Structures are given as structure tokens and as C-alpha cells.
CSV table of C-alpha atoms in Angstrom, one decimal:
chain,number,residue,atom,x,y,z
Y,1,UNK,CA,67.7,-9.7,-49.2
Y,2,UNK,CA,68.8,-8.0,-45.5
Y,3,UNK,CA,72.1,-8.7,-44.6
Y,4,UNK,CA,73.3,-10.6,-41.6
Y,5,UNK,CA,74.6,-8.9,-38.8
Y,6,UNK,CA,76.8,-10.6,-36.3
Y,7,UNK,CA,78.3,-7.7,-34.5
Y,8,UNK,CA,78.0,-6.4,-31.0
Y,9,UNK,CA,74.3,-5.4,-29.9
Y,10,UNK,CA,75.0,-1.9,-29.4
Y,11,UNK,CA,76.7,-1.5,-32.9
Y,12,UNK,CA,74.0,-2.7,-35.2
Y,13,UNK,CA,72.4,0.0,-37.4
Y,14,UNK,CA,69.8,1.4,-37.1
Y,15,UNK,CA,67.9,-1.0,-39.9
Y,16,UNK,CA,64.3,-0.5,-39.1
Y,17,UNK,CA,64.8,3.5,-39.3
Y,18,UNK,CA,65.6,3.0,-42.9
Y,19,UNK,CA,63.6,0.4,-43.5
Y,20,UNK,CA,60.7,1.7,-46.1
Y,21,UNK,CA,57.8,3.1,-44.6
Y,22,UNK,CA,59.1,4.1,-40.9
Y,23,UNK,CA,60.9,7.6,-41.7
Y,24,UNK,CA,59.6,9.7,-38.8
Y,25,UNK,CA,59.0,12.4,-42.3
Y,26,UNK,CA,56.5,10.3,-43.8
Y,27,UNK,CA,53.1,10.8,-44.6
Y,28,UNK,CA,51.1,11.8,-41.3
Y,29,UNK,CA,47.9,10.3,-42.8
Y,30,UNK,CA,49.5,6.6,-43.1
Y,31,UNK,CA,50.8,7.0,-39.3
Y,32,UNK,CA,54.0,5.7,-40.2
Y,33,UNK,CA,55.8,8.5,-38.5
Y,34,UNK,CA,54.5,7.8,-35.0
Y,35,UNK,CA,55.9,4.2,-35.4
Y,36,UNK,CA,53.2,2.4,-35.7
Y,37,UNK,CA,52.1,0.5,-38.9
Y,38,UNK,CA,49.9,2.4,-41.5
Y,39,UNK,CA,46.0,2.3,-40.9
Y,40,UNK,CA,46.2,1.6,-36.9
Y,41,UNK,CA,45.5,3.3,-33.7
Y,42,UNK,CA,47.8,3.9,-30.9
Y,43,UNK,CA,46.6,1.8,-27.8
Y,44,UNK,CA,45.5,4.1,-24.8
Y,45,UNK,CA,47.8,4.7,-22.5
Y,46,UNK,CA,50.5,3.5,-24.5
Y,47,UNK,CA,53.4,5.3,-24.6
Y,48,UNK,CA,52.4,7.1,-28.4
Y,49,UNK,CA,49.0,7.0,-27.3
Y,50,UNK,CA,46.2,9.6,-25.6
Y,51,UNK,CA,46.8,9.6,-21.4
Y,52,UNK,CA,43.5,9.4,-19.2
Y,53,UNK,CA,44.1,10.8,-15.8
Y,54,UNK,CA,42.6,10.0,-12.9
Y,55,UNK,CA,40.1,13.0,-12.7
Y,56,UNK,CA,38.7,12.1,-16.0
Y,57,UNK,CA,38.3,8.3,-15.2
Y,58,UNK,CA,36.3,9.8,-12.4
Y,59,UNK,CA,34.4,11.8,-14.3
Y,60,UNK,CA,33.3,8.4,-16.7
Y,61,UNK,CA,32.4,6.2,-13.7
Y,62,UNK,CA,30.2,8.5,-11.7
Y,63,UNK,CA,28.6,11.0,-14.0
Y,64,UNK,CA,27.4,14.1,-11.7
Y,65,UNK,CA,23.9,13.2,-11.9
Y,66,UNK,CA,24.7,10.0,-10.5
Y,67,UNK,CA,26.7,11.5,-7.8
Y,68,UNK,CA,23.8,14.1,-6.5
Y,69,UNK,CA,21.9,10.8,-6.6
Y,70,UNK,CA,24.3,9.3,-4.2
Y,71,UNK,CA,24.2,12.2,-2.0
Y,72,UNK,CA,20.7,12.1,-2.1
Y,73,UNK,CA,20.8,8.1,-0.9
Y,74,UNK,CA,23.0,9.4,1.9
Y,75,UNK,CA,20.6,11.8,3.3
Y,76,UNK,CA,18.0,9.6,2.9
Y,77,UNK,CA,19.7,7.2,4.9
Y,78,UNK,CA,21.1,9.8,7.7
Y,79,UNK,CA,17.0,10.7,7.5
Y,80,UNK,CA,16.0,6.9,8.2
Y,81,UNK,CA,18.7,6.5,11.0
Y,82,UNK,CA,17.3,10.0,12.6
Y,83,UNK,CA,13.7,9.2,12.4
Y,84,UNK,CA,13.9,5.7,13.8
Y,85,UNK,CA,15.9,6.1,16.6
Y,86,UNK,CA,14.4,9.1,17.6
Y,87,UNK,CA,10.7,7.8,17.7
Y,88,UNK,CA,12.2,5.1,19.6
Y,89,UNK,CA,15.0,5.4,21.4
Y,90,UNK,CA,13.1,6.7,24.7
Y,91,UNK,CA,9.3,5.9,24.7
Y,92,UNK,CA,7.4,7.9,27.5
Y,93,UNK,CA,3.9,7.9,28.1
Y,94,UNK,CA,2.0,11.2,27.4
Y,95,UNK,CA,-1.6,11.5,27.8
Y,96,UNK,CA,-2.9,8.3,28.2
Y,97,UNK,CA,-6.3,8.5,28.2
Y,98,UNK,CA,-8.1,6.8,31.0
Y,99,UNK,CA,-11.4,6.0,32.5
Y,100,UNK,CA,-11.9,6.5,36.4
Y,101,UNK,CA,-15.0,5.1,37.7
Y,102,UNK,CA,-15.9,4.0,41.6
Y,103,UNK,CA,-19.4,3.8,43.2
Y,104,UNK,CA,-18.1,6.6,45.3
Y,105,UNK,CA,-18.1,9.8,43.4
Y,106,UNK,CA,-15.1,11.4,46.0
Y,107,UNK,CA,-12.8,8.5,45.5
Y,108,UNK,CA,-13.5,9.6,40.9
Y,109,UNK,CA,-12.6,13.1,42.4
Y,110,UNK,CA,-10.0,12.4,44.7
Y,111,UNK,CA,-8.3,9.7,41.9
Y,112,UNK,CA,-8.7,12.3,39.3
Y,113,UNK,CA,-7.0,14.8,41.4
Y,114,UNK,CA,-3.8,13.3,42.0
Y,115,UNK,CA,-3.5,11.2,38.8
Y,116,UNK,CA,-3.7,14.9,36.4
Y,117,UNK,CA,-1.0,16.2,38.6
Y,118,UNK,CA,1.5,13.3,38.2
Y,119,UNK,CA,4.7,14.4,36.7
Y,120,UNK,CA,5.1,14.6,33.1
Y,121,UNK,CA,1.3,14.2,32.4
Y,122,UNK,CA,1.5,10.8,31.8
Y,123,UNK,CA,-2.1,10.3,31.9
Y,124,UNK,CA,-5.2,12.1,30.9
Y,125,UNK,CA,-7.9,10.9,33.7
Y,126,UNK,CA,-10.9,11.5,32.9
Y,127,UNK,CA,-14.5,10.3,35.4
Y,128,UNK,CA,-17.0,7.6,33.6
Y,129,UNK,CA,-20.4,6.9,35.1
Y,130,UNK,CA,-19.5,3.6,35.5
Y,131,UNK,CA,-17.5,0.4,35.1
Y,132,UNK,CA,-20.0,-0.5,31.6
Y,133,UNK,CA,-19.4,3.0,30.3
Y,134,UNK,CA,-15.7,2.6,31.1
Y,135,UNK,CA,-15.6,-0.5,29.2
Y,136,UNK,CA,-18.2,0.7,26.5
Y,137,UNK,CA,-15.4,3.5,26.1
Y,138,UNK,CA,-12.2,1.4,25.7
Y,139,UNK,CA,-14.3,-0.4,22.7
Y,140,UNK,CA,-15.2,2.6,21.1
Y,141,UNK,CA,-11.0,3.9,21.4
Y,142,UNK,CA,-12.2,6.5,23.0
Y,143,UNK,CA,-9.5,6.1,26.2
Y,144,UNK,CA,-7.0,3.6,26.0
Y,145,UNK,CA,-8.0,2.2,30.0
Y,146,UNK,CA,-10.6,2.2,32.7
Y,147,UNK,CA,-9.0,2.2,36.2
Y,148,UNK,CA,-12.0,0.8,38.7
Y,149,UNK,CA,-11.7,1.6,42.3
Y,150,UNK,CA,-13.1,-0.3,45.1
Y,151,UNK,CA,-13.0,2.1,47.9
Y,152,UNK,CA,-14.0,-0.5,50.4
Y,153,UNK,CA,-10.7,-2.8,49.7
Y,154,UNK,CA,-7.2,-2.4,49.4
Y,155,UNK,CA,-7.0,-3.2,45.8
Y,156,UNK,CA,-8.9,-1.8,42.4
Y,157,UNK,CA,-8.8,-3.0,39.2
Y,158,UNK,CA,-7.5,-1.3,36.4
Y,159,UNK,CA,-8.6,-2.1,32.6
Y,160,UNK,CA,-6.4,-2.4,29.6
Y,161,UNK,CA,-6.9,-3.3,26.0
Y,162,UNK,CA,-3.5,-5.7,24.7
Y,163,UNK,CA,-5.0,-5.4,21.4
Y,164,UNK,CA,-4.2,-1.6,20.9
Y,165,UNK,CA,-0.3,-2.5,21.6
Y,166,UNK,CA,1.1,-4.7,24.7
Y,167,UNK,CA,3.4,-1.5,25.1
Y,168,UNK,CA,0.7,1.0,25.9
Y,169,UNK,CA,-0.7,-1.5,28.5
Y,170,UNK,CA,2.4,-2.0,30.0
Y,171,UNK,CA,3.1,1.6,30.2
Y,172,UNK,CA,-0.6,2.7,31.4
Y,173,UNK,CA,0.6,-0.4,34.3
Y,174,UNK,CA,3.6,0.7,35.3
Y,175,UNK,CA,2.4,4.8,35.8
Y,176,UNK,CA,-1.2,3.4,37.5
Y,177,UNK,CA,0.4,0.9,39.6
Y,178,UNK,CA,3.0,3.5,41.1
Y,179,UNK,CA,0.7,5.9,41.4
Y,180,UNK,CA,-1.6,3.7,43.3
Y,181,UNK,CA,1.0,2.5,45.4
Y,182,UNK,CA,2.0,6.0,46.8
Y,183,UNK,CA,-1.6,5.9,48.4
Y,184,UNK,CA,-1.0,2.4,49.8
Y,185,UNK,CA,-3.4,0.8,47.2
Y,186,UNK,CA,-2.5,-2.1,45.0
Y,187,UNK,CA,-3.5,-2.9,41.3
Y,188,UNK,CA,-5.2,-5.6,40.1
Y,189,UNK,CA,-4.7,-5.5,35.8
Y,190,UNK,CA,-7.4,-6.9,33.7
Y,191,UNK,CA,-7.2,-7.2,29.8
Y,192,UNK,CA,-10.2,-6.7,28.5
Y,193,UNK,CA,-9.6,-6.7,24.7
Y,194,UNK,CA,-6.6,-9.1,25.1
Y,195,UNK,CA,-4.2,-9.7,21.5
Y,196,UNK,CA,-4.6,-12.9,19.9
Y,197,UNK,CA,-2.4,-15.9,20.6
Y,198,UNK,CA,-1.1,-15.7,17.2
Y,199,UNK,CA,-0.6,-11.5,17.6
Y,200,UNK,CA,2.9,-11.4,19.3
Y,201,UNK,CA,2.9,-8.0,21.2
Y,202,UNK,CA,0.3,-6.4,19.1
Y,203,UNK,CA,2.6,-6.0,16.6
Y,204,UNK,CA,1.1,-8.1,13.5
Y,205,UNK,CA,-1.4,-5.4,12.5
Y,206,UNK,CA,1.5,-3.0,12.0
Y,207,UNK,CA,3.9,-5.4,9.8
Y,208,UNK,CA,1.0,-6.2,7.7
Y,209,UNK,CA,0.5,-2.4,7.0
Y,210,UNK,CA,4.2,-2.3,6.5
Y,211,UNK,CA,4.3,-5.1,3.8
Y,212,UNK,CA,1.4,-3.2,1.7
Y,213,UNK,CA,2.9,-0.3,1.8
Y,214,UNK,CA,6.3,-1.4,0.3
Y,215,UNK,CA,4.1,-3.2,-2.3
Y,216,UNK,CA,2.7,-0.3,-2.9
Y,217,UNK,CA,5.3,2.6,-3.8
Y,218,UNK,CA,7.3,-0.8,-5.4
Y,219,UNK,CA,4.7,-1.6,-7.8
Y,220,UNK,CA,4.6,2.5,-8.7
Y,221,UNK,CA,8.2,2.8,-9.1
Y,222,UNK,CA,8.7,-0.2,-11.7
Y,223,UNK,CA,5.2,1.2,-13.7
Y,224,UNK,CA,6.7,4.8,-13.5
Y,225,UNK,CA,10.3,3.8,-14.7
Y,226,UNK,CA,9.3,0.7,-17.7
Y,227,UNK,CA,8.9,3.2,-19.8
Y,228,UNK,CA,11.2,6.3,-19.1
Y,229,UNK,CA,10.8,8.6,-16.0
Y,230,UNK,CA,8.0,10.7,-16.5
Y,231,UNK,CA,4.5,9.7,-17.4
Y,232,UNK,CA,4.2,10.6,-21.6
Y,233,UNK,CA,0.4,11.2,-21.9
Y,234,UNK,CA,-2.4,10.9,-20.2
Y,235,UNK,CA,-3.2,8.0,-21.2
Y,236,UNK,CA,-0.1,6.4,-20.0
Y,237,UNK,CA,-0.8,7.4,-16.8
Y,238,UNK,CA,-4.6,6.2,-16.7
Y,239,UNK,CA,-3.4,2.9,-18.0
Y,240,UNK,CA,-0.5,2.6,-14.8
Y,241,UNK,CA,-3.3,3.9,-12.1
Y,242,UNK,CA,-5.3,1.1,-13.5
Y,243,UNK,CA,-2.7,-1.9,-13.5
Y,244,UNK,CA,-2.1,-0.1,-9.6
Y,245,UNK,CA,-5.7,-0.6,-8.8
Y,246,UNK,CA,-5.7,-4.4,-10.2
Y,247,UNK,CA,-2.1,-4.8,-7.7
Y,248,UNK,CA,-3.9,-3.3,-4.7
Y,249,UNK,CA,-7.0,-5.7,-4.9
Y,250,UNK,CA,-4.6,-8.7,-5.4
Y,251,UNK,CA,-2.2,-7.4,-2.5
Y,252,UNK,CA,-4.9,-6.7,0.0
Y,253,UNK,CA,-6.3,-9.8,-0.4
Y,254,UNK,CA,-3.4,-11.8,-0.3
Y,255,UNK,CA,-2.3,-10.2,2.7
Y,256,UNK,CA,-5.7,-10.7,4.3
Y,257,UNK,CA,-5.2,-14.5,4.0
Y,258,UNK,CA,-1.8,-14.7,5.4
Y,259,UNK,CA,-1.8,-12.5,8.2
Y,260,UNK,CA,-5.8,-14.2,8.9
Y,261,UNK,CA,-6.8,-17.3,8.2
Y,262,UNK,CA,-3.1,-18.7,7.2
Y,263,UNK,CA,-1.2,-17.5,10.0
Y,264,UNK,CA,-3.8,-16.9,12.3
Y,265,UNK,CA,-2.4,-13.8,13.6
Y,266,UNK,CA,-4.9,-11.2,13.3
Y,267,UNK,CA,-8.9,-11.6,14.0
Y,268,UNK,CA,-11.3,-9.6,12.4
Y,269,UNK,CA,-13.3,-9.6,9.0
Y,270,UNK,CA,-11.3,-10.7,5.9
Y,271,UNK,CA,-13.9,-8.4,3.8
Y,272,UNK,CA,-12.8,-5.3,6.1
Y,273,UNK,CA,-9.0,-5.9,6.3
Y,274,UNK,CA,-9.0,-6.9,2.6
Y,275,UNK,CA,-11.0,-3.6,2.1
Y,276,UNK,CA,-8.3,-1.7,3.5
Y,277,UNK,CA,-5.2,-3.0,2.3
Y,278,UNK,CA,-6.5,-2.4,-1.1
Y,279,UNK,CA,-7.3,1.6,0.0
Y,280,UNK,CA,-4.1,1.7,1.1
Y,281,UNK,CA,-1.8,0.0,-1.5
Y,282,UNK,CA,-3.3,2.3,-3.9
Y,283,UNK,CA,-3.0,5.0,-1.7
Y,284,UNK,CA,0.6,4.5,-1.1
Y,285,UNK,CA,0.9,3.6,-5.1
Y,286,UNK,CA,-0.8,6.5,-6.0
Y,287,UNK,CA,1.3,9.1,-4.2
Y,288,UNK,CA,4.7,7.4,-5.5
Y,289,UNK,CA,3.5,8.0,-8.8
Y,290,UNK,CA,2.4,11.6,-8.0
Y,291,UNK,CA,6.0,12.5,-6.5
Y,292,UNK,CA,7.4,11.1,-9.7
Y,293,UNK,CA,5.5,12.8,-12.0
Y,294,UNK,CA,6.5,16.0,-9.7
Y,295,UNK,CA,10.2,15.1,-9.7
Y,296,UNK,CA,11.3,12.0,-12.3
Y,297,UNK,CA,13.3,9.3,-9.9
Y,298,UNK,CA,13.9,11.4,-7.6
Y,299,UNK,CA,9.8,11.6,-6.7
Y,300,UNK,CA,10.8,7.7,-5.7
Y,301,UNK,CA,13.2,8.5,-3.1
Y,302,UNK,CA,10.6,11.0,-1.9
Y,303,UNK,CA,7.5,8.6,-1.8
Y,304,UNK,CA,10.1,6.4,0.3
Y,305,UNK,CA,11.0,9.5,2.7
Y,306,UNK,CA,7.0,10.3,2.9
Y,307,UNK,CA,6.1,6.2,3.9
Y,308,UNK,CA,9.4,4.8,5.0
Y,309,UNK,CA,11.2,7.6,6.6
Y,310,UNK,CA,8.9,9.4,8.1
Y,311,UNK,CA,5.2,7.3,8.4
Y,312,UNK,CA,6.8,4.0,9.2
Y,313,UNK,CA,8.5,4.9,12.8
Y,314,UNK,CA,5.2,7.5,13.3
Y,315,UNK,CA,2.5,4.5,12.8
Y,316,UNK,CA,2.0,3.6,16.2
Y,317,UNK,CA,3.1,-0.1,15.5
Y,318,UNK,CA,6.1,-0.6,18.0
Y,319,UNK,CA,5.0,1.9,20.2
Y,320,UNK,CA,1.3,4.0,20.2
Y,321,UNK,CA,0.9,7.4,20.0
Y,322,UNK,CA,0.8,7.8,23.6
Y,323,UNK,CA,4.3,7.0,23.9
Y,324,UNK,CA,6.0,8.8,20.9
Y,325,UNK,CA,7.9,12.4,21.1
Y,326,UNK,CA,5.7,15.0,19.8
Y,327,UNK,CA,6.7,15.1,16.1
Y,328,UNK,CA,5.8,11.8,15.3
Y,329,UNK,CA,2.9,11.4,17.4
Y,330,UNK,CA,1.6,14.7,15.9
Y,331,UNK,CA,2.4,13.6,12.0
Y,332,UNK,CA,1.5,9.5,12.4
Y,333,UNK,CA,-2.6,9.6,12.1
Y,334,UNK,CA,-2.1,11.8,8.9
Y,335,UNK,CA,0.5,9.7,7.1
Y,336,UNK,CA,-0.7,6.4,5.0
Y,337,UNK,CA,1.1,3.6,7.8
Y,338,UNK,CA,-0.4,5.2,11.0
Y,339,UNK,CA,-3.9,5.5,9.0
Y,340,UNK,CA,-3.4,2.0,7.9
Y,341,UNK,CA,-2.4,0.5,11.5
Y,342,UNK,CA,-4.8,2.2,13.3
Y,343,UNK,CA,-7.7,1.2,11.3
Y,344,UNK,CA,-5.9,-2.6,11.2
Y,345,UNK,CA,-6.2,-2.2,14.9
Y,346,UNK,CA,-9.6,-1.3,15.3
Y,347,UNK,CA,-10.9,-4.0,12.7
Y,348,UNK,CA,-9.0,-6.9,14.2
Y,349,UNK,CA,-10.0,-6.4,18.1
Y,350,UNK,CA,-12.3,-3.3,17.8
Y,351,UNK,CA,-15.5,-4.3,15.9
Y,352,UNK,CA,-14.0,-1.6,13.7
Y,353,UNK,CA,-15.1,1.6,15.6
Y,354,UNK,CA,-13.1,4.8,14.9
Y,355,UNK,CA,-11.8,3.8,11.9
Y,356,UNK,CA,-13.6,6.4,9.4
Y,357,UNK,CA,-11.3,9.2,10.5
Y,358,UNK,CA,-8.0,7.1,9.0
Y,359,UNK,CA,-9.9,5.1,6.4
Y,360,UNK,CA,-10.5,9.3,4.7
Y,361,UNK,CA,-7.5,10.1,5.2
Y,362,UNK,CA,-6.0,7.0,3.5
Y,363,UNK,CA,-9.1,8.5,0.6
Y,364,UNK,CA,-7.7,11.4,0.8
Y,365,UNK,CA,-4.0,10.2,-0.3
Y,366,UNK,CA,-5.4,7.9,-2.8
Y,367,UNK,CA,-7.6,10.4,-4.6
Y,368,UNK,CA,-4.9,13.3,-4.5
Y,369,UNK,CA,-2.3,11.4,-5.9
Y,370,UNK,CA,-4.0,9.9,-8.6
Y,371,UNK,CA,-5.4,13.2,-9.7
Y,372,UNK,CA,-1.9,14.9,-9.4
Y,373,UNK,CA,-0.5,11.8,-11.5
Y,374,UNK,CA,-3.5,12.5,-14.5
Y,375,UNK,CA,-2.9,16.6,-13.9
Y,376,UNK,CA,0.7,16.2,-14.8
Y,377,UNK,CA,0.4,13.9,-17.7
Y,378,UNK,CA,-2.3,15.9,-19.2
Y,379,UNK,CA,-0.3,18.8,-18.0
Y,380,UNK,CA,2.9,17.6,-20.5
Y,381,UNK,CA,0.8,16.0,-23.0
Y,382,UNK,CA,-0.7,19.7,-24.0
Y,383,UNK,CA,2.7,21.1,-23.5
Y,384,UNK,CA,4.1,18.8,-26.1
Y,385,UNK,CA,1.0,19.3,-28.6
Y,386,UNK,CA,1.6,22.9,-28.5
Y,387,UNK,CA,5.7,22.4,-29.1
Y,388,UNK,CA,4.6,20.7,-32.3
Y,389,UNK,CA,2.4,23.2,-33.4
């Protein structure tokens, strides 16, 4: 039994260094000489135990692939920022096609004269044979507005279509008006392909593009990362292009109904726009999986920098070509959203004239990036035959 002590605090021995077990010379193996009991581990960052700086808890929370990730989120983000407000943040009219048509074939000349050398070539005049071909011509989006003159009044009539964007017809005003008024003529604005009530500013044919286009590089991304990044086998990536194709025809048709007869906010056949948004879901899915066969997750970020970054502010939705700075009126009618929203365009208010040029090109994505997806899996699937071999 231990004796009692009832001494002063600071002269009571020493007891539990010569207690059994606890000499700092015993066996290493029991870790009874680093003053712990035998069999247990020193807690970390205990006094006895291992010390974690700060550089190493770094190094645990954000491995350095997930920090080039991050970096890559950033400059995708700069990239959005850039690409948004520059397509927008200044529209001015470049171009604008327009009809000029009179009974009097000096007033076309005279008209065409002064309206090509307005500064900044905001307009590009050219004569009609008459006010039906002018209007035949605005149907086909072949000019974007007919300006009528009635050399024997004060006034003439100029001809816009709301249903290619309220923007462009409000632009197209504003430069025919002033330029009318400098020859003491006034303007008199007809819309002859007006937007539908339900078609606020024009702009419904553009969000609806928008929202297939997110369903489609969304529905990609989850089929290309269920099952680890990269497509295994070609079969794998048959099976996702088909579960893609099933999504598109439900998406497109979906979308028909609400932006149609739901919402009523865009005219036009259901069987057309339907037709569409399942050519360009799949396009759009298509070309997210391609990018992420080419690159793993990363080929994500890049289908997002293709549709979002770049094809979203170069669509012609907010503003038309017309008014866009070069770059992105050059790139829009070749990306999937400008494709798409043109060809929503010219379905809802257009009978659906020029719409083959965007309805290949929207082929063109979806048959590309469907064969690059099957190329790479087949691609890997050999490579991984012959490893085995």
C-alpha cells in the first residue's frame, strides 16, 4: 500500500517516476518511456505527439489538382465576365441590311446614296423593285427592313420585323429616322412581322435555346462522370449517346409546350420547334461528351466555355448580329445557341425560311461530337486490349 503524504506540494517525491512501468529506460516497444500507458498512441498535436504545420494542413485540404481546378473556375469566370460585357456593353448597329424601294427610281438612287455613306456604316441599303419585293425580302431574312419612300409627301414609311429582335428595329429606327430627318423628311415605322403579345422584346426564342442548351451539356456531364471520367469502352459510350438522344426528344418537346402552347410565348409549329430543340440538345450533349473524352472533367468546363462563355452572349438573343462587335457577330451563326436562336426565330415568325444554313450546322456539332465520343472510346478500348496482351 502507497503511503500518505501530507507535506508541502513542492516537496512530494517524485512517486509516479518510480512507480512500475513509467521509467523513461523502459521498453520502447510498450511506450512506457514517452509517458504514456503501454499499447497507446500519442494524440496529435499533443505535446509527445507528431506536429502538423500549417503548410501541410494545406496541402490535405486542397490537393494540387484541385487547386489547378480552382484556377481553371477562375478563368472561366474572368472569361464569362469578359465575353458578356463585352458583347453588350455598347451595341452599335453595323450593316443593317435594308430594302429601299420608291416608284421613282432617283429618289432609290438618291436614298441609296446618302444612306451607304452614313458614318460608321450603320446600314447596308440596298434598291428592291418594289414595296412586295421589299416585304417578300424581310420574310425570307434576307434584309432585316424595307424603307418605302413617297417622293410626293413629306413622310415615307419604313418597314421593320419585331419578330427578329425589338432591338434591331429600334436601332434600324433610330439611324433611318435621323437620317431622314437631315433631308427634312419624317418616318412613318410599320412592323410588319410584329413579336407576339406573349414574346416580350423578342427575347423568348433566345431563353428557350438557352434552357436546352444547359439541359444539354448537363445531362452529358452527369452520363460522362456516373461512372468515372472517361468513357471505358465503346460500348459505354454508345449506351450514353443513346440515353442523350432519348433526353433530347423529351427536352425538345417539353420545351415546345411551355414556351408554345403553355405560355403562349412563341408561335410557330410545335413539330418544327420540337424538331429543333431535340437537334440541338443533342448537339450541345454530344460535344460535352466529346470534350470530355478529349480532356476528363476538365472537357466539362470546356463544353461550358464553348456554349456558355462564348455562344451564349454571341447568339443574337439580347441583341442581333447587326449590333454585336465583330468577334461575336463573326463566331455566333457557327456556335450551337446562335444556330439554335436563329432558326427559333425564323420558325416562330418566319414560316421557317433560312433556317437550313443553322439547322446543318447544329448537324454538324451533333454528328462530330458523337463520332469523336465513339473514336475515343474505341480509341482506349483497343489501347487497353493490347496492354493486356
Amino acid at each position: 500500500m502507497a503511503q500518505r503524504y501530507d507535506g508541502p506540494p513542492g516537496d512530494r517525491p517524485d512517486d509516479d517516476r518510480d512507480a512500475p512501468g513509467a521509467d523513461s529506460s523502459a521498453d520502447p516497444g510498450t511506450g512506457a518511456g514517452t509517458g504514456t500507458r503501454a499499447g497507446t498512441k500519442p494524440r496529435p498535436g499533443s505535446r509527445n505527439g507528431p506536429r502538423t504545420g500549417f503548410a501541410a494542413e494545406a496541402r490535405n485540404a486542397v490537393s494540387v489538382r484541385a487547386a489547378l481546378l480552382v484556377l481553371g473556375v477562375l478563368a472561366l469566370q474572368i472569361a464569362f465576365i469578359t465575353s458578356y460585357v463585352g458583347a453588350f456593353h455598347d451595341p452599335t448597329p453595323h450593316r443593317i441590311p435594308l430594302a429601299v424601294t420608291s416608284v421613282s427610281p432617283q429618289a432609290v438612287d438618291q436614298s441609296l446614296y446618302r444612306l451607304n455613306r452614313l458614318p460608321g456604316e450603320p446600314l447596308d441599303p440596298r434598291a428592291a423593285a418594289d414595296e412586295a419585293t421589299a416585304r417578300r425580302q424581310i420574310m425570307n431574312r434576307e434584309v432585316d427592313g424595307a424603307l418605302v419612300i413617297d417622293p410626293r409627301a413629306g413622310a415615307d414609311r419604313l418597314l421593320v420585323a419585331g419578330g427578329s429582335g425589338s432591338s434591331l428595329a429600334q436601332a434600324l429606327t433610330a439611324v433611318v429616322t435621323e437620317a431622314e430627318a437631315a433631308e427634312g423628311r419624317r418616318v412613318r415605322v410599320v412592323d410588319v412581322v410584329p413579336e407576339a403579345p406573349g414574346d416580350a422584346r423578342g427575347l423568348s426564342s433566345f431563353y428557350l435555346v438557352v434552357g436546352w442548351c444547359v439541359g444539354g451539356y448537363l445531362c452529358a456531364a452527369i452520363l460522362a462522370i456516373s461512372a468515372g471520367a472517361r468513357p471505358a469502352n465503346g460500348s459505354r459510350a454508345l449506351i450514353r449517346l443513346g440515353v442523350l438522344l432519348l433526353y433530347s426528344i423529351a427536352a425538345g418537346l417539353l420545351g415546345t409546350v411551355v414556351a408554345g402552347p403553355v405560355l403562349d410565348a412563341l408561335p410557330g409549329s410545335v413539330w418544327a420547334l420540337w424538331g429543333l430543340g431535340t437537334l440541338l440538345v443533342f448537339a450541345v450533349g454530344a460535344l460535352t461528351l466529346a470534350l470530355q473524352g478529349l480532356a476528363g472533367i476538365v472537357g466539362i468546363g470546356l463544353a461550358i466555355l464553348v456554349v456558355v462563355v462564348a455562344g451564349n452572349p454571341s447568339a443574337g438573343g439580347a441583341y442581333p448580329y447587326p449590333l454585336l462587335p465583330p468577334f461575336w457577330r463573326e463566331i455566333g451563326p457557327a456556335l450551337p445557341p446562335g444556330a439554335g436562336t436563329w432558326t427559333a426565330r425564323s420558325i416562330a415568325y418566319f414560316r421557317g425560311n433560312a433556317a437550313a444554313g443553322p439547322m446543318w450546322v447544329l448537324a454538324a456539332w451533333a454528328v462530330g461530337g458523337a463520332a469523336v465520343t465513339m473514336a475515343l472510346a474505341l480509341l482506349r478500348g483497343r489501347g487497353r486490349s493490347g496492354a493486356r496482351t
